[in-house]
Short mmCIF file of C-alpha atoms in Angstrom, two decimals:
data_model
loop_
_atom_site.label_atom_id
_atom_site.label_comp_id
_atom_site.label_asym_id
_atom_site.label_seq_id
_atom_site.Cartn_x
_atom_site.Cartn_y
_atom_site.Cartn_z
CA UNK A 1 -69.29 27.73 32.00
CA UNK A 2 -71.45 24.71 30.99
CA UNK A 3 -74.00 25.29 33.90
CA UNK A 4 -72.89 21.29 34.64
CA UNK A 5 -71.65 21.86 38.43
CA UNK A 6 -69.23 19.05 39.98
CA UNK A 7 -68.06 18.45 43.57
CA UNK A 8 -65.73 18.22 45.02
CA UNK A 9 -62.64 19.51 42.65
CA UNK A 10 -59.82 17.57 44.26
CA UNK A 11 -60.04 14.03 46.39
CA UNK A 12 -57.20 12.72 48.00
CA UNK A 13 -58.54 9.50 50.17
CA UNK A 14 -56.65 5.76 50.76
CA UNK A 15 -56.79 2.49 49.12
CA UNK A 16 -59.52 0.55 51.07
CA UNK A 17 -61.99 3.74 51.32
CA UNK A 18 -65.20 4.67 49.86
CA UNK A 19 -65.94 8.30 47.99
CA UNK A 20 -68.96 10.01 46.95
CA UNK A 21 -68.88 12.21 44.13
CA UNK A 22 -71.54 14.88 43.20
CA UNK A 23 -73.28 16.38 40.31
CA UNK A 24 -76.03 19.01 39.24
CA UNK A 25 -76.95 18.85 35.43
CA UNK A 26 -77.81 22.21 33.55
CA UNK A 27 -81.40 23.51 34.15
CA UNK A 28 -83.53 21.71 32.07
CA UNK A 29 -81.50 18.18 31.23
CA UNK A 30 -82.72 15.14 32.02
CA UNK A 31 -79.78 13.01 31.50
CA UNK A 32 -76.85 12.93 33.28
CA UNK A 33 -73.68 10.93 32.30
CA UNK A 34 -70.75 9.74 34.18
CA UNK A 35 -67.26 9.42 32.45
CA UNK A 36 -63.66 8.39 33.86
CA UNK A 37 -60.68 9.37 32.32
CA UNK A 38 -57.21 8.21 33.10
CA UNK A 39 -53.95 10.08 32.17
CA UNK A 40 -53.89 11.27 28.88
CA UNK A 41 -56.52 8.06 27.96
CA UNK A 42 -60.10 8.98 26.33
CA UNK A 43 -63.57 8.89 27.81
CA UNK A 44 -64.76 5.54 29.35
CA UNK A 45 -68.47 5.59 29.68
CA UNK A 46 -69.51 4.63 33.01
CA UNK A 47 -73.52 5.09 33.24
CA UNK A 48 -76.04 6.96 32.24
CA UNK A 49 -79.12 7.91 33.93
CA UNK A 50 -82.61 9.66 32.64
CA UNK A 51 -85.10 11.56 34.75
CA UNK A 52 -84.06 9.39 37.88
CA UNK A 53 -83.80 5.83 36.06
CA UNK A 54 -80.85 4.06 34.91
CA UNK A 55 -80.77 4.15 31.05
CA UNK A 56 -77.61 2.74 30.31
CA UNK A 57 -74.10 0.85 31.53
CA UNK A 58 -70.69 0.94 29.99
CA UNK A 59 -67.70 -0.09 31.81
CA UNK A 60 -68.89 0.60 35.54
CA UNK A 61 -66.87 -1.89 37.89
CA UNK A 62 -69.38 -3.70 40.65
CA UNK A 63 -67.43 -1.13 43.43
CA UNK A 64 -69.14 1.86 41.68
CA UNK A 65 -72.71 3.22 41.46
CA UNK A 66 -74.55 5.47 41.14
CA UNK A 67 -78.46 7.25 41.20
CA UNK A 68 -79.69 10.20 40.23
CA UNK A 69 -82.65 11.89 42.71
CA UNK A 70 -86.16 13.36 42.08
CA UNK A 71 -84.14 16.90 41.73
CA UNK A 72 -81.80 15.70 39.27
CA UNK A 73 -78.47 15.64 40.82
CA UNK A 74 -76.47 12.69 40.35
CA UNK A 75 -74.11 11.01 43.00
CA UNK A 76 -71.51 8.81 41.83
CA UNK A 77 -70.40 6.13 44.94
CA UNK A 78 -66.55 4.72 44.72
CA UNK A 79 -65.71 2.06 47.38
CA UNK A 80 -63.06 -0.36 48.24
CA UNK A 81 -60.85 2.11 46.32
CA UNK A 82 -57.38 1.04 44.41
CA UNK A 83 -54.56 2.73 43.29
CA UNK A 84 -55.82 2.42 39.80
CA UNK A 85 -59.49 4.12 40.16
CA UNK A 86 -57.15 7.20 40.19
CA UNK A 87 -58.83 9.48 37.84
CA UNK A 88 -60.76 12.29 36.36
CA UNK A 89 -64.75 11.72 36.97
CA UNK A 90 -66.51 14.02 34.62
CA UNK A 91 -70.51 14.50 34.53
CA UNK A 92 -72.25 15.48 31.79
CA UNK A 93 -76.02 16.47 31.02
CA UNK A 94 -77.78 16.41 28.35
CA UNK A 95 -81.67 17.29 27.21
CA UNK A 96 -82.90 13.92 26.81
CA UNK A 97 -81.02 10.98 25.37
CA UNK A 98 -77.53 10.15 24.33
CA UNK A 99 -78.45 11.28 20.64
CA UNK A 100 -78.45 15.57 22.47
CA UNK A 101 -75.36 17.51 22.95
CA UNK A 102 -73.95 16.62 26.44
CA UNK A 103 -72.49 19.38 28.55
CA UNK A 104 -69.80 18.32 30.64
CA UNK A 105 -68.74 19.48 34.33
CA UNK A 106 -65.47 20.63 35.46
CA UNK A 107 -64.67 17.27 36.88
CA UNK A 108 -63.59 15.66 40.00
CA UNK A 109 -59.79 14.74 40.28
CA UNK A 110 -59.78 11.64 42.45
CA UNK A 111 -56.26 10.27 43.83
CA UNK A 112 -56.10 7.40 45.95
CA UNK A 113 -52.59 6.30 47.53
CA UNK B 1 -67.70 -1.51 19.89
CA UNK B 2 -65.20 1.76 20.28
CA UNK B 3 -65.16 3.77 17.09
CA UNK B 4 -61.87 3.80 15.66
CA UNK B 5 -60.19 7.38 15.34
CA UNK B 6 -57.38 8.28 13.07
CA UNK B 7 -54.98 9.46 13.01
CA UNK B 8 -53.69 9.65 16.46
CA UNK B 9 -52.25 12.90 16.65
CA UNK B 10 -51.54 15.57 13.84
CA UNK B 11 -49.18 18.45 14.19
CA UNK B 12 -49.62 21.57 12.03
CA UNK B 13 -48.91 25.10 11.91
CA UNK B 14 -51.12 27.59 12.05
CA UNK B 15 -53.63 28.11 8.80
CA UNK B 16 -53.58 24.63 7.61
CA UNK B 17 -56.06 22.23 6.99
CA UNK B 18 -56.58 19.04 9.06
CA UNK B 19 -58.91 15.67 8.66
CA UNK B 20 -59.97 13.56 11.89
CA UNK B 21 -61.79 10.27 11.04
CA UNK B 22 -63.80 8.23 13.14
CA UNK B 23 -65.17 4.92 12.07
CA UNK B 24 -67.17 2.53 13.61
CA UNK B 25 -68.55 -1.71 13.17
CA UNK B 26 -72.06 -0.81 14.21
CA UNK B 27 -74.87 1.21 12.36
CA UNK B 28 -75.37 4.75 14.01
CA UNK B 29 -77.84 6.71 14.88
CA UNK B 30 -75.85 9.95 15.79
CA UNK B 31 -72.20 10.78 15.72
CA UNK B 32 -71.03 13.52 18.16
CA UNK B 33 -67.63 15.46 17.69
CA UNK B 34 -66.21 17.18 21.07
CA UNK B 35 -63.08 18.98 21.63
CA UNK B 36 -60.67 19.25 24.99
CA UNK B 37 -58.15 21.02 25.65
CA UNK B 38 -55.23 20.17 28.39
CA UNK B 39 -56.61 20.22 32.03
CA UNK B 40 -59.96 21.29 30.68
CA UNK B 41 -63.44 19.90 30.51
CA UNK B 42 -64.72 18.40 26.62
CA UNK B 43 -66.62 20.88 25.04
CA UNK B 44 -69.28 20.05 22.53
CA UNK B 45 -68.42 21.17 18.78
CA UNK B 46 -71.54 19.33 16.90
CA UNK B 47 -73.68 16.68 16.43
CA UNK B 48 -74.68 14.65 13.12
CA UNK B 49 -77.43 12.16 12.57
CA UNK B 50 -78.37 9.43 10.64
CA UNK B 51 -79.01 11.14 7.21
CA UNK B 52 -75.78 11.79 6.07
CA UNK B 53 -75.86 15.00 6.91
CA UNK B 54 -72.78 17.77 7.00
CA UNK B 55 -72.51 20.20 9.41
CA UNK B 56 -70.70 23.61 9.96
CA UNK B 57 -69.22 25.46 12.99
CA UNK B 58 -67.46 28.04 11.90
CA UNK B 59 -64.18 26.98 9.97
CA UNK B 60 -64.99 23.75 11.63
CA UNK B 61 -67.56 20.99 9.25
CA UNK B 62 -68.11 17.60 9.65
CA UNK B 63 -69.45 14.63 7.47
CA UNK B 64 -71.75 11.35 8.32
CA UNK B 65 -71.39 8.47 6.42
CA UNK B 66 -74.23 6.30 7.97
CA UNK B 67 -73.76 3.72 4.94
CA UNK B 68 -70.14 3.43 6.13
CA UNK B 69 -70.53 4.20 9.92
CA UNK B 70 -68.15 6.67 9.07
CA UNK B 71 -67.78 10.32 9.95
CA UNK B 72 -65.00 13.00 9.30
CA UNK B 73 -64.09 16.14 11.16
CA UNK B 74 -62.69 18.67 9.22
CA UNK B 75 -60.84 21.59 10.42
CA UNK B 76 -59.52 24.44 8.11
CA UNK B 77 -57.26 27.23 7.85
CA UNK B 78 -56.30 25.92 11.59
CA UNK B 79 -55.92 28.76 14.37
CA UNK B 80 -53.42 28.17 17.66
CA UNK B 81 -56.95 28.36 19.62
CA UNK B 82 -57.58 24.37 17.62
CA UNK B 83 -55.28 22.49 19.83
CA UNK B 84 -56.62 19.77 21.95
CA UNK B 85 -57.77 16.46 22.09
CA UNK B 86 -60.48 15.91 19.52
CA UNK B 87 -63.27 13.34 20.57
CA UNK B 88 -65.40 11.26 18.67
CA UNK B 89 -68.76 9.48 20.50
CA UNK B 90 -70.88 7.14 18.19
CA UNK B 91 -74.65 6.46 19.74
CA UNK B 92 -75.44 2.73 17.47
CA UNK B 93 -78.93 2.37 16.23
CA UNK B 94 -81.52 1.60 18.58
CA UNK B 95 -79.25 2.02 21.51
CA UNK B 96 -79.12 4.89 23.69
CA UNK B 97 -75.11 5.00 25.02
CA UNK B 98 -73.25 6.79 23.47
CA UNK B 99 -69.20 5.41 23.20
CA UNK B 100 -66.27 7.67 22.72
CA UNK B 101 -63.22 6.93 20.46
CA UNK B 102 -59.03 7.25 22.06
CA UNK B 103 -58.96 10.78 20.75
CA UNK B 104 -57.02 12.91 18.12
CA UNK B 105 -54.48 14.92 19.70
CA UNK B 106 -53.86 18.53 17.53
CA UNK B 107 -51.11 20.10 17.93
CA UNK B 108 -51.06 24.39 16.15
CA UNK B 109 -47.88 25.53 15.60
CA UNK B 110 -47.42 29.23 15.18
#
């Protein structure tokens, strides 16, 4: 157990709708990360975010964002969903910056038909 | 801007010895090495920074060449419990994001 907590495990929703997705970093961190990951592809880095401020973007699409509030938890917001934002959503914490082991969540399986 | 892993997959049997490479265009500041396995989570195996540094985890090491932007993983006298998908992340020099590479996918054989 990483102490990284994700919900919910399993999202089935519709092309068209909007999903939230939720995270709660390890005691401690500061950082939280979010990552998608399609079948059998690698990590894509979608944003990271530091003690509630964005600290930096990878390949987020303009339909996703994200915050992270003054108790640390992260929320990651999908809408106008496609058949391709099909997924695995993993959240990761870490310490402080990217440079500190990251400890990753279970992950959220998202499937959209 | 993706480090470049190789090779792509690697199948061995059990108590060999196996090399993962990861190699990047940018200068780094850190190079992390994570490991998943199938339906699983990544799970961190080690970190190396900007110093050239080798590490241990067990029968597990890994090297940095910052001169090179290159780092190697190296795994020996393999066990079954090695398989997975073997992630490298490079964090570039005065940038805090840290990018992951396609993966190495290891295959034990008994």
């Amino acid at each position: 157990d990483s102490g990284v907590t994700q919900t919910p495990k399993h999202l089935i929703t519709a092309t068209g709708q909007r999903v939230t997705l939720r995270c709660s970093p390890r005691s401690g961190d500061l950082s939280v990360y979010w990552y998608q990951q399609s079948l059998d592809q690698g990590l894509q880095f979608l944003i990271q975010y530091y003690n509630g401020e964005e600290r930096a973007k990878g390949n987020i699409l303009e339909r996703f964002s994200a915050q992270q509030f003054p108790d640390l938890h992260s929320e990651l917001n999908l809408s106008s969903l496609e058949l391709g934002d099909s997924a695995l959503y993993f959240c990761a914490s870490s310490l402080q910056g990217a440079s500190y082991e990251q400890y990753f969540g279970p992950g959220t399986r998202l499937t959209v038909t | 801007q993706q480090p470049v892993q190789s090779p792509q997959a690697v199948i061995l049997r059990e108590g060999e010895d196996a090399v993962i490479n990861c190699s990047s265009s940018k200068a780094l500041y850190s190079v992390h090495w994570y490991r998943q396995k199938h339906g699983e989570a990544p799970v961190f195996l080690m970190i190396l920074l900007k110093g050239g540094e080798q590490k241990g985890h067990e029968k597990i090491s890994a090297s940095f060449n910052e001169k090179k932007q290159q780092s190697s993983l190296y795994l020996t006298a393999s066990q079954l419990s090695y398989s997975g998908t073997y992630f490298c992340g490079t964090v570039p020099v005065r940038d805090d994001k840290i990018i992951f590479g396609k993966g190495t996918r290891l295959h034990i054989l008994p």
